[in-house]
Structure formats: C-alpha cells, structure tokens
Short mmCIF file of C-alpha atoms in Angstrom, two decimals:
data_model
loop_
_atom_site.label_atom_id
_atom_site.label_comp_id
_atom_site.label_asym_id
_atom_site.label_seq_id
_atom_site.Cartn_x
_atom_site.Cartn_y
_atom_site.Cartn_z
CA UNK A 24 19.04 -33.30 -31.38
CA UNK A 25 21.00 -31.99 -28.41
CA UNK A 26 18.94 -28.79 -28.45
CA UNK A 27 15.58 -30.57 -28.47
CA UNK A 28 13.68 -30.19 -25.20
CA UNK A 29 12.29 -33.73 -25.51
CA UNK A 30 15.75 -35.19 -25.01
CA UNK A 31 16.79 -32.91 -22.14
CA UNK A 32 16.86 -34.10 -18.51
CA UNK A 33 13.98 -33.37 -16.17
CA UNK A 34 13.59 -33.45 -12.40
CA UNK A 35 10.37 -34.42 -10.62
CA UNK A 36 11.02 -33.96 -6.91
CA UNK A 37 14.15 -36.05 -6.28
CA UNK A 38 13.67 -38.27 -9.34
CA UNK A 39 15.91 -37.32 -12.25
CA UNK A 40 14.75 -38.39 -15.71
CA UNK A 41 17.40 -38.60 -18.42
CA UNK A 42 14.88 -37.32 -20.96
CA UNK A 43 11.18 -36.43 -21.19
CA UNK A 44 10.04 -39.54 -23.03
CA UNK A 45 7.42 -41.26 -20.89
CA UNK A 46 5.86 -44.62 -21.71
CA UNK A 47 2.29 -44.56 -20.32
CA UNK A 48 0.64 -47.53 -18.58
CA UNK A 49 -0.82 -50.01 -21.06
CA UNK A 50 -2.74 -53.17 -20.15
CA UNK A 51 -1.04 -56.38 -21.24
CA UNK A 52 -3.71 -58.88 -20.08
CA UNK A 53 -0.89 -61.31 -19.32
CA UNK A 54 -0.68 -61.62 -15.54
CA UNK A 55 -1.29 -64.96 -13.83
CA UNK A 56 -3.44 -64.57 -10.71
CA UNK A 57 -2.21 -61.00 -10.48
CA UNK A 58 1.49 -61.82 -10.81
CA UNK A 59 3.67 -60.37 -13.58
CA UNK A 60 5.18 -62.78 -16.09
CA UNK A 61 8.15 -62.73 -18.44
CA UNK A 62 5.89 -60.92 -20.90
CA UNK A 63 5.73 -57.92 -18.55
CA UNK A 64 9.51 -57.98 -18.14
CA UNK A 65 9.95 -57.99 -21.90
CA UNK A 66 7.30 -55.33 -22.55
CA UNK A 67 8.52 -52.82 -19.97
CA UNK A 68 12.14 -53.73 -20.59
CA UNK A 69 12.04 -53.04 -24.32
CA UNK A 70 10.86 -49.47 -23.73
CA UNK A 71 13.52 -48.90 -21.08
CA UNK A 72 16.21 -50.40 -23.29
CA UNK A 73 14.92 -48.20 -26.12
CA UNK A 74 15.83 -45.10 -24.15
CA UNK A 75 12.63 -43.86 -22.50
CA UNK A 76 13.25 -41.75 -19.42
CA UNK A 77 10.24 -43.14 -17.53
CA UNK A 78 8.36 -46.39 -18.07
CA UNK A 79 5.03 -46.70 -16.23
CA UNK A 80 3.75 -50.21 -15.59
CA UNK A 81 0.08 -50.87 -16.37
CA UNK A 82 -2.87 -50.31 -14.04
CA UNK A 83 -2.17 -52.61 -11.11
CA UNK A 84 -5.13 -53.39 -8.91
CA UNK A 85 -5.28 -52.51 -5.22
CA UNK A 86 -7.73 -55.34 -4.45
CA UNK A 87 -8.98 -58.49 -6.16
CA UNK A 88 -12.44 -57.04 -6.76
CA UNK A 89 -10.82 -54.26 -8.73
CA UNK A 90 -9.52 -56.47 -11.54
CA UNK A 91 -11.14 -55.49 -14.81
CA UNK A 92 -10.57 -58.77 -16.59
CA UNK A 93 -8.46 -61.90 -16.77
CA UNK A 94 -4.75 -61.10 -16.73
CA UNK A 95 -4.77 -57.90 -14.64
CA UNK A 96 -1.75 -57.18 -12.47
CA UNK A 97 -2.26 -57.07 -8.71
CA UNK A 98 -0.66 -55.39 -5.72
CA UNK A 99 -3.23 -56.20 -3.01
CA UNK A 100 -0.87 -58.46 -1.06
CA UNK A 101 2.75 -58.30 0.03
CA UNK A 102 3.49 -61.39 -2.06
CA UNK A 103 3.35 -59.21 -5.19
CA UNK A 104 6.25 -57.00 -4.11
CA UNK A 105 9.13 -59.26 -5.10
CA UNK A 106 7.82 -60.18 -8.59
CA UNK A 107 7.13 -56.50 -9.34
CA UNK A 108 10.60 -55.55 -8.12
CA UNK A 109 12.01 -57.74 -10.89
CA UNK A 110 10.50 -55.34 -13.44
CA UNK A 111 11.90 -52.34 -11.57
CA UNK A 112 15.39 -53.82 -11.43
CA UNK A 113 15.54 -54.39 -15.17
CA UNK A 114 14.16 -50.92 -15.96
CA UNK A 115 16.79 -49.38 -13.68
CA UNK A 116 19.52 -51.42 -15.35
CA UNK A 117 18.65 -49.59 -18.58
CA UNK A 118 19.18 -46.23 -16.83
CA UNK A 119 15.44 -45.50 -16.91
CA UNK A 120 13.01 -44.76 -14.09
CA UNK A 121 10.12 -47.06 -13.20
CA UNK A 122 6.57 -45.95 -12.52
CA UNK A 123 3.42 -47.86 -11.71
CA UNK A 124 -0.26 -46.99 -11.96
CA UNK A 125 -2.62 -48.07 -9.18
CA UNK A 126 -6.21 -48.74 -10.15
CA UNK A 127 -9.58 -50.31 -9.37
CA UNK A 128 -12.14 -51.10 -12.08
CA UNK A 129 -15.22 -50.67 -9.88
CA UNK A 130 -18.42 -51.50 -11.76
CA UNK A 131 -16.39 -52.27 -14.90
CA UNK A 132 -14.72 -55.25 -13.21
CA UNK A 133 -15.07 -58.93 -14.10
CA UNK A 134 -15.45 -58.35 -17.83
CA UNK A 135 -14.12 -60.06 -20.92
CA UNK A 136 -11.07 -58.63 -22.64
CA UNK A 137 -11.64 -55.90 -25.25
CA UNK A 138 -11.15 -58.17 -28.26
CA UNK A 139 -13.70 -60.56 -26.74
CA UNK A 140 -16.43 -57.94 -26.68
CA UNK A 141 -15.80 -56.19 -23.35
CA UNK A 142 -18.93 -57.73 -21.85
CA UNK A 143 -19.63 -59.40 -18.47
CA UNK A 144 -17.44 -62.42 -17.93
CA UNK A 145 -19.06 -65.84 -17.60
CA UNK A 146 -18.17 -68.09 -14.70
CA UNK A 147 -15.74 -70.88 -15.59
CA UNK A 148 -14.02 -73.58 -13.49
CA UNK A 149 -10.59 -71.99 -13.93
CA UNK A 150 -11.67 -68.87 -11.99
CA UNK A 151 -11.46 -70.22 -8.45
CA UNK A 152 -12.26 -66.95 -6.66
CA UNK A 153 -15.36 -65.91 -8.59
CA UNK A 154 -17.32 -64.78 -5.54
CA UNK A 155 -14.42 -62.66 -4.29
CA UNK A 156 -14.41 -60.92 -7.69
CA UNK A 157 -17.87 -59.38 -7.36
CA UNK A 158 -18.01 -55.94 -9.05
CA UNK A 159 -18.58 -53.08 -6.61
CA UNK A 160 -19.30 -49.40 -7.13
CA UNK A 161 -20.39 -46.27 -5.25
CA UNK A 162 -23.97 -47.11 -6.21
CA UNK A 163 -25.80 -50.14 -7.58
CA UNK A 164 -26.28 -49.01 -11.16
CA UNK A 165 -25.43 -50.61 -14.47
CA UNK A 166 -22.58 -49.51 -16.70
CA UNK A 167 -24.15 -47.61 -19.65
CA UNK A 168 -21.58 -48.97 -22.09
CA UNK A 169 -22.54 -52.54 -21.27
CA UNK A 170 -26.24 -53.02 -21.92
CA UNK A 171 -26.15 -56.57 -20.62
CA UNK A 172 -23.99 -55.72 -17.60
CA UNK A 173 -24.97 -57.06 -14.22
CA UNK A 174 -25.69 -54.48 -11.58
CA UNK A 175 -22.68 -53.98 -9.25
CA UNK A 176 -23.06 -54.12 -5.51
CA UNK A 177 -23.01 -50.74 -3.77
CA UNK A 178 -20.10 -50.36 -1.39
CA UNK A 179 -20.98 -50.04 2.28
CA UNK A 180 -19.49 -47.09 4.14
CA UNK A 181 -17.03 -49.32 6.01
CA UNK A 182 -15.89 -50.85 2.74
CA UNK A 183 -15.14 -47.41 1.34
CA UNK A 184 -12.91 -46.75 4.35
CA UNK A 185 -11.21 -50.10 3.81
CA UNK A 186 -10.60 -49.24 0.17
CA UNK A 187 -8.92 -45.99 1.15
CA UNK A 188 -6.47 -48.03 3.22
CA UNK A 189 -6.08 -50.55 0.39
CA UNK A 190 -4.75 -47.75 -1.83
CA UNK A 191 -2.39 -46.68 0.94
CA UNK A 192 -1.08 -50.21 1.40
CA UNK A 193 -0.65 -50.59 -2.36
CA UNK A 194 1.48 -47.43 -2.38
CA UNK A 195 3.63 -48.91 0.38
CA UNK A 196 4.17 -52.05 -1.65
CA UNK A 197 5.00 -50.03 -4.76
CA UNK A 198 7.67 -48.21 -2.78
CA UNK A 199 9.02 -51.48 -1.36
CA UNK A 200 9.24 -52.84 -4.91
CA UNK A 201 11.44 -49.88 -5.82
CA UNK A 202 9.20 -47.85 -8.12
CA UNK A 203 10.20 -44.21 -8.58
CA UNK A 204 6.87 -42.71 -9.67
CA UNK A 205 3.32 -43.53 -8.66
CA UNK A 206 0.14 -42.74 -10.58
CA UNK A 207 -3.41 -43.00 -9.21
CA UNK A 208 -6.03 -43.90 -11.81
CA UNK A 209 -9.02 -41.60 -11.37
CA UNK A 210 -10.34 -41.66 -14.93
CA UNK A 211 -12.13 -43.64 -17.64
CA UNK A 212 -15.21 -44.60 -15.68
CA UNK A 213 -13.37 -46.79 -13.20
CA UNK A 214 -13.97 -46.72 -9.43
CA UNK A 215 -12.49 -43.33 -8.54
CA UNK A 216 -14.19 -41.68 -11.51
CA UNK A 217 -17.44 -43.37 -10.49
CA UNK A 218 -17.26 -41.59 -7.13
CA UNK A 219 -16.58 -38.25 -8.81
CA UNK A 220 -19.42 -38.51 -11.32
CA UNK A 221 -22.88 -37.30 -10.34
CA UNK A 222 -24.27 -39.82 -12.82
CA UNK A 223 -22.76 -42.94 -11.27
CA UNK A 224 -22.57 -41.77 -7.65
CA UNK A 225 -26.03 -41.76 -6.07
CA UNK A 226 -24.87 -42.22 -2.49
CA UNK A 227 -26.67 -40.47 0.37
CA UNK A 228 -23.74 -40.51 2.84
CA UNK A 229 -20.64 -38.31 3.07
CA UNK A 230 -19.25 -39.86 -0.14
CA UNK A 231 -22.13 -38.75 -2.38
CA UNK A 232 -24.33 -35.81 -3.23
CA UNK A 233 -22.38 -32.55 -3.31
CA UNK A 234 -19.24 -32.05 -5.34
CA UNK A 235 -17.19 -31.89 -2.15
CA UNK A 236 -18.64 -35.20 -0.97
CA UNK A 237 -18.03 -36.88 -4.32
CA UNK A 238 -14.39 -35.74 -4.13
CA UNK A 239 -13.99 -37.14 -0.63
CA UNK A 240 -12.96 -40.64 -1.68
CA UNK A 241 -10.07 -39.58 -3.91
CA UNK A 242 -8.96 -36.97 -1.36
CA UNK A 243 -8.84 -39.51 1.48
CA UNK A 244 -7.22 -41.99 -0.87
CA UNK A 245 -4.50 -39.52 -1.84
CA UNK A 246 -3.80 -38.75 1.81
CA UNK A 247 -3.50 -42.47 2.59
CA UNK A 248 -1.20 -42.98 -0.40
CA UNK A 249 1.09 -40.09 0.51
CA UNK A 250 1.36 -41.46 4.05
CA UNK A 251 3.14 -44.48 2.56
CA UNK A 252 4.65 -42.95 -0.58
CA UNK A 253 7.85 -40.98 0.22
CA UNK A 254 7.82 -37.22 -0.18
CA UNK A 255 10.88 -37.44 -2.45
CA UNK A 256 8.96 -39.44 -5.07
CA UNK A 257 6.47 -37.90 -7.52
CA UNK A 258 2.78 -38.70 -7.23
CA UNK A 259 0.62 -38.44 -10.38
CA UNK A 260 -3.17 -38.51 -10.70
CA UNK A 261 -4.97 -39.30 -13.94
CA UNK A 262 -8.37 -37.67 -14.47
CA UNK A 263 -10.97 -37.59 -17.20
CA UNK A 264 -11.01 -33.80 -17.27
CA UNK A 265 -14.11 -33.66 -19.47
CA UNK A 266 -16.33 -36.73 -19.36
CA UNK A 267 -19.43 -35.33 -21.12
CA UNK A 268 -21.48 -36.52 -18.15
CA UNK A 269 -21.33 -33.62 -15.71
CA UNK A 270 -17.65 -33.60 -14.77
CA UNK A 271 -15.65 -30.94 -16.60
CA UNK A 272 -12.50 -28.79 -16.56
CA UNK A 273 -13.72 -26.54 -13.75
CA UNK A 274 -14.31 -29.48 -11.41
CA UNK A 275 -11.01 -31.07 -12.43
CA UNK A 276 -9.10 -27.85 -11.70
CA UNK A 277 -10.70 -27.54 -8.28
CA UNK A 278 -9.88 -31.15 -7.46
CA UNK A 279 -6.29 -30.83 -8.68
CA UNK A 280 -5.66 -27.89 -6.34
CA UNK A 281 -7.07 -29.82 -3.38
CA UNK A 282 -5.02 -32.94 -4.15
CA UNK A 283 -1.84 -30.93 -4.56
CA UNK A 284 -2.33 -29.37 -1.14
CA UNK A 285 -3.26 -32.67 0.52
CA UNK A 286 -0.29 -34.49 -0.96
CA UNK A 287 2.03 -31.80 0.40
CA UNK A 288 0.66 -31.85 3.95
CA UNK A 289 0.14 -35.54 4.74
CA UNK A 290 1.75 -37.02 7.82
CA UNK A 291 4.97 -38.12 6.09
CA UNK A 292 5.40 -35.17 3.75
CA UNK A 293 8.06 -32.58 4.51
CA UNK A 294 7.09 -28.91 4.17
CA UNK A 295 7.16 -28.10 0.48
CA UNK A 296 8.52 -24.93 -1.04
CA UNK A 297 6.33 -23.05 -3.45
CA UNK A 298 6.48 -24.89 -6.80
CA UNK A 299 8.49 -23.05 -9.43
CA UNK A 300 9.67 -23.58 -12.97
CA UNK A 301 13.43 -23.98 -13.19
CA UNK A 302 15.44 -23.05 -16.24
CA UNK A 303 15.37 -26.68 -17.20
CA UNK A 304 11.54 -26.48 -17.13
CA UNK A 305 11.52 -29.09 -14.39
CA UNK A 306 8.54 -28.59 -12.15
CA UNK A 307 8.89 -29.76 -8.57
CA UNK A 308 5.40 -30.13 -7.20
CA UNK A 309 3.86 -32.82 -5.05
CA UNK A 310 1.09 -33.98 -7.33
CA UNK A 311 0.89 -33.92 -11.10
CA UNK A 312 -2.50 -34.38 -12.71
CA UNK A 313 -2.43 -36.18 -16.04
CA UNK A 314 -5.51 -35.40 -18.06
CA UNK A 315 -7.39 -37.37 -20.66
CA UNK A 316 -10.83 -36.52 -21.97
CA UNK A 317 -12.81 -39.74 -21.78
CA UNK A 318 -16.49 -40.50 -21.25
CA UNK A 319 -17.60 -42.44 -18.19
CA UNK A 320 -19.52 -44.75 -20.49
CA UNK A 321 -16.76 -45.40 -22.99
CA UNK A 322 -14.66 -48.51 -22.30
CA UNK A 323 -10.97 -48.31 -23.06
CA UNK A 324 -8.49 -51.13 -23.62
CA UNK A 325 -5.65 -49.20 -22.02
CA UNK A 326 -4.98 -48.30 -18.40
#
C-alpha cells in the first residue's frame, strides 16, 4: 500500500495531511442549543483515530436563524469556541487535521429532521427562541421541495451586510478554536445557493438580477472570511455545480476563478505565488472548490 497515492502525504498551503483520506461534514443532529456534545467528540474522534488525514466537522451555523433543524451546531457567538476546540484537540491527538464547514440554511431553516419528514417545524414550549429562528432568504418565496413550507422573510439589504460579517466572525472563531481547514457551504439549496440561483433570488438590489449581482453575496462573504482566516490555512467552498435550475458548470467555473482571486488578495492574505502541482500532487492554492451536483429543490440529510 506504500505506493498508493491515497495513502501518501499532501500539503494544502501550510497544512500537511498524513494521507488523502478526508471525512466530509455530516450532520449529527445532536447539538444542544448549538453546542457540541460527547456524541460529536465520539463521532469525529472515531474517524481521526481510524487514520483519516482530515476530518471535517458538520455544517456549523453562522447565526441562529441559519439552523436547519433541532440539533444543529452553532458558531454565532464566542461562547462556542471552547466547546468546539475540544473536538479539535482530540482530532489533533490522533495525528489528524481538523476542518469545519460553515453554513446557513436560509429558507430551509426551522424544519423537522429528515427522518421526521423534513417539513416545517411546529412550535413547542422547549424551543425558547422561536421568533429568533425565523427562516430568511434572498426573496420571500417558498421552498419547492416543501409544499407546505411557510414563506421565508426576505432579507433587507442591511441584513445581508450583517450576514457577510457573521460569516467573517464565524471564521475568526473557527481559527480561535484551532481548526486547520475551513469550508464554506454554498450548495444544496441553502442560503448561499439561494443567492446564486436565478430561481430563488428575485431581488432588485445589487444582490439580485444579473449573474454578477447574484454572486456578490458569496464574494463579499469570502472576502470577509479570508480577513479573519489566516493565509496559511486552506479555504474550501462547496458548490452545487449543476443544480438543474439555471446554475451550471459554466457559472460555477466563473465563480471559482473569482473566489480564488478574492481569497488571495484580501486584507490579511500574503501575496500568493502562482499555484502549481508539485511532484507529490499537492496543490497550494488559496481556495478549493468542492463540487456536488444537487438540485436546489432537493433536500439532503447531510451537510
């Protein structure tokens, strides 16, 4: 097995992976008010102990409104840093690297868990911040996959700006917690994807309309993230490269080039050399785009 590329080391910026086995983010639905539990320690820890080079913690929400369902992890406050660092410490003790995915569910927020039907959640006494958990989206339209879904509230322009900063602050907290790799969730019909899609984004301001305008949110978000996320650490972006709803490979390629340039020229980023392939096949570039072909209307139980 020594000659198998899968088990060879790989460098992503200054992060050295012992092999190329990556555990992707997977929802556990086990957080308590956004905080990780022993379940998260066990789940991430078993993959690290099993030898994976990189273990990415599930989609962790940048604000309360972004939680998709009960049990989502949160990173919208500094109080989440220490509990998340506990996961990082254990992963590092297994000689693995720790990643985390940042996300926001947008109009798909406040829903039941997949095995409960993935439908709008009903208000119960145990949810003490129901009003703060109001689903928001670029536009006030229903989610096609949920016929009985309530219409989300359209974000005001100022709220969009605030969300950009929320992603930046979340990146800062992820760094303070000790994570080595950061992934931004821009796929699967969640908030970022909703801005990109001409179907779900019906805004008339600078965040809607043309392709360039619909890209504006994720571009500003990436710049805010890189301001707080060190240049030495890799930054990933997940996209639905083909969503069967107007967003396809051509648009994804154009966006990936823009994000790569933006992530290399933000205020904290050092000048980057031209990305090259080393003999070890380790690519050192500022932004890696992870691609999955998903429909905007298709719910998914994973991050």
